Short mmCIF file of C-alpha atoms and ligand atoms in Angstrom, two decimals:
data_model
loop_
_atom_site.label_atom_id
_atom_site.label_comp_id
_atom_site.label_asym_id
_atom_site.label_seq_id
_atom_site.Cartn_x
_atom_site.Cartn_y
_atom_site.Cartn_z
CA UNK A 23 -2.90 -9.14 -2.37
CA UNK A 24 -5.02 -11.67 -5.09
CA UNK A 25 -8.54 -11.48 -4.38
CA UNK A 26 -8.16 -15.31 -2.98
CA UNK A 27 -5.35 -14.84 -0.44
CA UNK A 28 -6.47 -14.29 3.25
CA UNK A 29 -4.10 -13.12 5.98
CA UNK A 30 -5.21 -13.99 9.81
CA UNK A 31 -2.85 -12.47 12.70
CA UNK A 32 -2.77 -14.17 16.15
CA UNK A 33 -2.00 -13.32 19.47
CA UNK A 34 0.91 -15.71 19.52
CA UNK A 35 2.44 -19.21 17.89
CA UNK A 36 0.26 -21.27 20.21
CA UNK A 37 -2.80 -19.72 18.95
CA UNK A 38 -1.25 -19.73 15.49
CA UNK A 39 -0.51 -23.53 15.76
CA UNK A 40 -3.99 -24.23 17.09
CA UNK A 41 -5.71 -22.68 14.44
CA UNK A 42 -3.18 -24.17 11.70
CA UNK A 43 -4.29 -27.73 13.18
CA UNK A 44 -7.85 -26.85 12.49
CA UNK A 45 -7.22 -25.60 8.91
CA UNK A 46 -5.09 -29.12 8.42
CA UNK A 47 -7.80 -31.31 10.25
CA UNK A 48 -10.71 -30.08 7.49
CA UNK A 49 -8.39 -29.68 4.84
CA UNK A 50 -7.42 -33.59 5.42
CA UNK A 51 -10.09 -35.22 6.17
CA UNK A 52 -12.48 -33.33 3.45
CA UNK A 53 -9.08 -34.48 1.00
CA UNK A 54 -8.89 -38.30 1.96
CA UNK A 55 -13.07 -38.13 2.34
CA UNK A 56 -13.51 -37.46 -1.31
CA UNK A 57 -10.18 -39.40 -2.95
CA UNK A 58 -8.60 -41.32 -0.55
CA UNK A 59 -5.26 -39.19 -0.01
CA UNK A 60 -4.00 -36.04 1.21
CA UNK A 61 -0.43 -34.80 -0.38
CA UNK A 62 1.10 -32.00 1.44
CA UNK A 63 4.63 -29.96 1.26
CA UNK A 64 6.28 -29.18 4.66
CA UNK A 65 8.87 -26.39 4.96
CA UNK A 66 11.64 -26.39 7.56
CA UNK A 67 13.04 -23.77 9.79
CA UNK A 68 11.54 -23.07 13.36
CA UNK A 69 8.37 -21.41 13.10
CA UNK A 70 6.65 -24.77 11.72
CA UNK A 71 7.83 -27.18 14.41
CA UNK A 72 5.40 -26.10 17.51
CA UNK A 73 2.65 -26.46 14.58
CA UNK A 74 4.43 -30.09 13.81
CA UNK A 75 4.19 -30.64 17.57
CA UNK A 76 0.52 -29.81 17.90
CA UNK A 77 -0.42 -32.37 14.66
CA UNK A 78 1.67 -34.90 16.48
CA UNK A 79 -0.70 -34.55 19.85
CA UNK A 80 -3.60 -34.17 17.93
CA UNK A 81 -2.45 -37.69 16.18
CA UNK A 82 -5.73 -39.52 16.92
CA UNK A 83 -7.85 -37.18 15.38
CA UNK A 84 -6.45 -36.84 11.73
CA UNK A 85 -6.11 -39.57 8.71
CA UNK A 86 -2.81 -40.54 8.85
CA UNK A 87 -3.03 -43.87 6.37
CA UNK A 88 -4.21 -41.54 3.30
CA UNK A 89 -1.62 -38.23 4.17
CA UNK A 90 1.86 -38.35 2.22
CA UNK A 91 3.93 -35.93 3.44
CA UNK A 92 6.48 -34.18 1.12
CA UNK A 93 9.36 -31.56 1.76
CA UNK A 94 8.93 -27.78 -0.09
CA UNK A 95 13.02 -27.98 0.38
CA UNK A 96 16.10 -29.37 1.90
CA UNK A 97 19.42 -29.05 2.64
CA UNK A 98 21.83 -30.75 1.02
CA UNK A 99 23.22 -32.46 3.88
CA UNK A 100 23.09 -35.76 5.56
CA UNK A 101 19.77 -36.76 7.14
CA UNK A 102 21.16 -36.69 10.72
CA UNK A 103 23.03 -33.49 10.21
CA UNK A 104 21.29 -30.53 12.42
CA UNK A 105 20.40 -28.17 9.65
CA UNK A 106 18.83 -31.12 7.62
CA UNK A 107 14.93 -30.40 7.32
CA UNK A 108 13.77 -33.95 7.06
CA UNK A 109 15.11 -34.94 10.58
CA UNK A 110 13.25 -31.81 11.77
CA UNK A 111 9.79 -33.20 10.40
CA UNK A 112 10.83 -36.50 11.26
CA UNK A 113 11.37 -36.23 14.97
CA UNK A 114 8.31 -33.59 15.57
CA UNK A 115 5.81 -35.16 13.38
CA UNK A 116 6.47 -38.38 11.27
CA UNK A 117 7.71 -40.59 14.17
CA UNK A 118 5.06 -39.34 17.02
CA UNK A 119 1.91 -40.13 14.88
CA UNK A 120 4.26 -43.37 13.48
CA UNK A 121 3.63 -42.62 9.23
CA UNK A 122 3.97 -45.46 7.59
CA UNK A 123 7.71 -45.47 5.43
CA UNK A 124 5.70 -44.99 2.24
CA UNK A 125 3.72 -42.50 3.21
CA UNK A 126 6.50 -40.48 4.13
CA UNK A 127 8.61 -38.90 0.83
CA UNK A 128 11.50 -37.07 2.05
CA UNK A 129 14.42 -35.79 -0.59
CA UNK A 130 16.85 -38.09 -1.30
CA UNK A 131 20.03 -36.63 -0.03
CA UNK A 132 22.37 -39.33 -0.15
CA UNK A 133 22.33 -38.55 -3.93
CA UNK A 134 25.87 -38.08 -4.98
CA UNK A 135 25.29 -34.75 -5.77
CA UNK A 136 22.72 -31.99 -5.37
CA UNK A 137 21.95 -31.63 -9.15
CA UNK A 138 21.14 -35.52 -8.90
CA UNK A 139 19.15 -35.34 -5.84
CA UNK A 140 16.84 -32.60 -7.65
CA UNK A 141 16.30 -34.50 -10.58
CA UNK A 142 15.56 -37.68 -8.72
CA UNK A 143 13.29 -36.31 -6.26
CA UNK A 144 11.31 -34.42 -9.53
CA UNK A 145 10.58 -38.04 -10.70
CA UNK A 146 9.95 -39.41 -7.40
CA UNK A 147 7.06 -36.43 -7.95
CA UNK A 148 6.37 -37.05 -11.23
CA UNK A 149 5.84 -40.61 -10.60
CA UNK A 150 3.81 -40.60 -7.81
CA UNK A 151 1.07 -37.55 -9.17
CA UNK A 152 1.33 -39.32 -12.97
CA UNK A 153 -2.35 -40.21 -13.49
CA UNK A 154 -4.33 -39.44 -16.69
CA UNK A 155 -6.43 -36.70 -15.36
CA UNK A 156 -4.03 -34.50 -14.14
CA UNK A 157 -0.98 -33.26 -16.41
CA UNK A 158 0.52 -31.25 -13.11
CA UNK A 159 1.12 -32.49 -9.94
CA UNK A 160 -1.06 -31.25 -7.62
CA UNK A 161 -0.20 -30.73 -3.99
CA UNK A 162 -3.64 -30.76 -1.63
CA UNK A 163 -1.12 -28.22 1.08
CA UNK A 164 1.72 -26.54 0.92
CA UNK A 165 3.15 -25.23 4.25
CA UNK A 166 5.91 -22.26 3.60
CA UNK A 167 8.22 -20.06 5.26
CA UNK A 168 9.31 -16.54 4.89
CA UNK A 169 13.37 -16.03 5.34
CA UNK A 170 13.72 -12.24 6.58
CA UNK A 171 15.02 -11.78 3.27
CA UNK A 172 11.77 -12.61 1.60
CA UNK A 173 12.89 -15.93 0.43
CA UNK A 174 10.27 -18.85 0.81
CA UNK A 175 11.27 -22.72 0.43
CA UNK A 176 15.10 -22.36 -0.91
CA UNK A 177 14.09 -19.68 -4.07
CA UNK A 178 16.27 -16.78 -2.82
CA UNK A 179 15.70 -13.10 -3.88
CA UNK A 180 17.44 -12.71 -6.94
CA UNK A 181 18.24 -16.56 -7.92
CA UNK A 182 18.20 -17.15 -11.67
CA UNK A 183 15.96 -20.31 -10.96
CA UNK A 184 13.29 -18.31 -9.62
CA UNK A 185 10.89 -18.08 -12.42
CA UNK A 186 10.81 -19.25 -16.22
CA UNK A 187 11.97 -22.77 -15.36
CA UNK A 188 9.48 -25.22 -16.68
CA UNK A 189 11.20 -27.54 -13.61
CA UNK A 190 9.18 -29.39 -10.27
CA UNK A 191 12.34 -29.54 -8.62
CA UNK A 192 15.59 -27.35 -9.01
CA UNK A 193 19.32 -27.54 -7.31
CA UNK A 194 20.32 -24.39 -5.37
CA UNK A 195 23.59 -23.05 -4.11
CA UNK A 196 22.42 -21.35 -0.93
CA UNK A 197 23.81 -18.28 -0.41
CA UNK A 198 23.03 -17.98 3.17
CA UNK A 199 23.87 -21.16 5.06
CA UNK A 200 26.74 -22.02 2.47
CA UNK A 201 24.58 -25.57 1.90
CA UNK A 202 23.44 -25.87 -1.25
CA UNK A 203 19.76 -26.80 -1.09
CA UNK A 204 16.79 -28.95 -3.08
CA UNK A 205 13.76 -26.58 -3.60
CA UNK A 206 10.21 -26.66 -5.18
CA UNK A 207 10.13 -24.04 -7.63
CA UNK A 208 7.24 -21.43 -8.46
CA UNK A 209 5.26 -23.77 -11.04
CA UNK A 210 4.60 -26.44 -8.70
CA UNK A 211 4.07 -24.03 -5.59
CA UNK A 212 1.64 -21.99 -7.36
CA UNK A 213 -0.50 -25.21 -8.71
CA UNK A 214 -1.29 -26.13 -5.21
CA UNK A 215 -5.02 -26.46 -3.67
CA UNK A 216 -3.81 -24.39 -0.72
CA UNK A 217 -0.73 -22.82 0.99
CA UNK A 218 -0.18 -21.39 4.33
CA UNK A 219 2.86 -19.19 5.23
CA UNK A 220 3.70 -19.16 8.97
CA UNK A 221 4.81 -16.37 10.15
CA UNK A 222 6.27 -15.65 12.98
CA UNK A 223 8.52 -13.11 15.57
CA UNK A 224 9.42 -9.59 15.49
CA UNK A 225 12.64 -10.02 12.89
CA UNK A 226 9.74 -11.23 10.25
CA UNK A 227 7.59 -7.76 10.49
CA UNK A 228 9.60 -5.88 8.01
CA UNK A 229 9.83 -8.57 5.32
CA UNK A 230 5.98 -9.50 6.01
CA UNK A 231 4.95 -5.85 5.57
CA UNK A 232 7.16 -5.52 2.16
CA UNK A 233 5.37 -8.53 0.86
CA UNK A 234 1.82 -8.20 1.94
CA UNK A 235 1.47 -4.27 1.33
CA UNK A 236 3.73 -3.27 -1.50
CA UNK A 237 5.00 -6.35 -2.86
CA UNK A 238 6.53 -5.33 -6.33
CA UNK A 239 6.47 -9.18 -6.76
CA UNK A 240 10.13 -9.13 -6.88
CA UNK A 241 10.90 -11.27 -3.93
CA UNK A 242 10.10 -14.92 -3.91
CA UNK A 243 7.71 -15.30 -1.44
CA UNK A 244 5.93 -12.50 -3.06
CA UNK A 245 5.68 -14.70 -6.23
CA UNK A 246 3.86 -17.49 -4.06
CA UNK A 247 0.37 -16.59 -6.59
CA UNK A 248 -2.23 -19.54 -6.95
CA UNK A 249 -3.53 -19.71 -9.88
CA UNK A 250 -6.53 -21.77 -8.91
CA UNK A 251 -5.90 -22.46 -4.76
CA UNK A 252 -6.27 -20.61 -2.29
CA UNK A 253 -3.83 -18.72 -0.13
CA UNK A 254 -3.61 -18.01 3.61
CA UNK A 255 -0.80 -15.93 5.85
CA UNK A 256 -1.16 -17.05 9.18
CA UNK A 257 0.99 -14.60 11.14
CA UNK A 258 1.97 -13.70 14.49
CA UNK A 259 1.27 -10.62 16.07
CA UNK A 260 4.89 -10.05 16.38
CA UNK A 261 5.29 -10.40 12.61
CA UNK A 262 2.36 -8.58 11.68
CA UNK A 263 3.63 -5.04 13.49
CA UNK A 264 3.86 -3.13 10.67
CA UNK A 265 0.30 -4.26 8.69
CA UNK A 266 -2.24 -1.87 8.30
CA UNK A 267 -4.84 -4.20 9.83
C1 LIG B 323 14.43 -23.80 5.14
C2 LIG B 323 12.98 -23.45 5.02
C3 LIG B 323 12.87 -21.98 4.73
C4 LIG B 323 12.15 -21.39 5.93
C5 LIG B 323 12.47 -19.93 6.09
C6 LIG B 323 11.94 -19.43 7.45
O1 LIG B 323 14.86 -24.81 4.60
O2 LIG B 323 15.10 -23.04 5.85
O3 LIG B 323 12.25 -24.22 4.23
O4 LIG B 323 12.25 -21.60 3.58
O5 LIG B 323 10.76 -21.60 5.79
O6 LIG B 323 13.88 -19.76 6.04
O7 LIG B 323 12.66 -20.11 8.44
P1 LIG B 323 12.31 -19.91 10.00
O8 LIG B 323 10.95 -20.52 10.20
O9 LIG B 323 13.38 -20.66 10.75
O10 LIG B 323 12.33 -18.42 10.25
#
């Protein structure tokens, strides 16, 4: 584990979401205090949404106007199709705290095809973090995942797009679910101010242990290394089974 990584283990996903609002309150209001905005990266999956449930009913107490929320990945399929991430976020967080449309950047997937909707939503990025300070774009949060196959966003063990690619955005032919997929690769992952992986369940324990205690740095999520933020595993007791905490 880098020296600026800290891993917290909770009793369950209530106390896990509870504490994740906390870390999101500061982290927002300290971001929109001092510039005005807050950008963040939301993963999909399950073990985010009670978290996305407990920002929507703490609404009244967070800074809505400055936050722009962003997706880590997506599935290539139609924004009301189940396994589409966006319509996840969408229905447990942006339309219970009401986001305003352009505060709210999802991936286009109506692109006519994935390759497009990658390159389209890497200038959608571009665009909006072009300013003459900053040469990357900078992400305030990053929220990720861990697959039980150590994958994090949609960069799957093994995937030639993992690392070298100079790329914000990359296309991915998913392996798993057979959709192919719009991810955030490594570079832009690792320039972030902060990430949090939530962690979650029994099936995770394995996977969590391999990455957190003798990660060869092989498998994606492994490869989640700030250079300059920080990084925090907030983890389940369930998940954390096998740590020697
Ligand atoms: C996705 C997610 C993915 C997720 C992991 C964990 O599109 O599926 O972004 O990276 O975070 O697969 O998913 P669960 O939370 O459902 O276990």
């Amino acid at each position: 584990m880098q020296e600026n990584s800290n891993i917290r283990v909770f009793e369950n996903k209530e106390s896990m979401s509870e504490f994740s609002f906390k870390a999101w309150a500061e982290l927002s209001r300290e971001s929109v205090q001092e510039k005005g905005i807050f950008t963040v990266a939301l993963s999909g999956g399950k073990t985010p949404m009670g978290f996305y449930q407990r920002l929507s009913a703490g609404r009244e107490e967070l800074p809505w106007d400055g936050t722009h929320i962003f997706q880590a990945d997506e599935r290539f399929v139609p924004l009301d199709h189940a396994d589409n991430n966006y319509r996840m976020i969408k229905e447990t967080l942006l339309d219970p705290v009401g986001l305003n449309t352009e505060n709210a950047h999802p991936v286009p997937v109506m692109a006519e095809t994935v390759k497009e909707a990658a390159d389209e939503y890497q200038k959608h990025i571009e665009e909006f973090f072009t300013s003459s300070e900053i040469a990357e774009p900078v992400f305030d949060l990053i929220m990720l995942g861990i697959g039980d196959d150590g994958h994090t966003a949609s960069l799957f063990p093994g995937e030639p797009t993992l690392s070298g690619t100079d790329r914000l955005i990359i296309p991915v032919e998913d392996v798993v679910t057979g959709h192919a997929r719009i991810s955030m690769t490594l570079r832009v992952i690792n320039s972030a101010k902060n990430i949090i992986f939530l962690v979650s369940g029994k099936k995770k324990a394995h996977i969590v242990r391999e990455i957190l205690v003798d990660p060869e740095f092989v498998l994606p999520a492994a490869q989640v290394l700030p250079e300059k933020g920080n990084l925090f595993f907030f983890i389940d007791r369930e998940a954390a089974e096998y740590l020697p905490l």
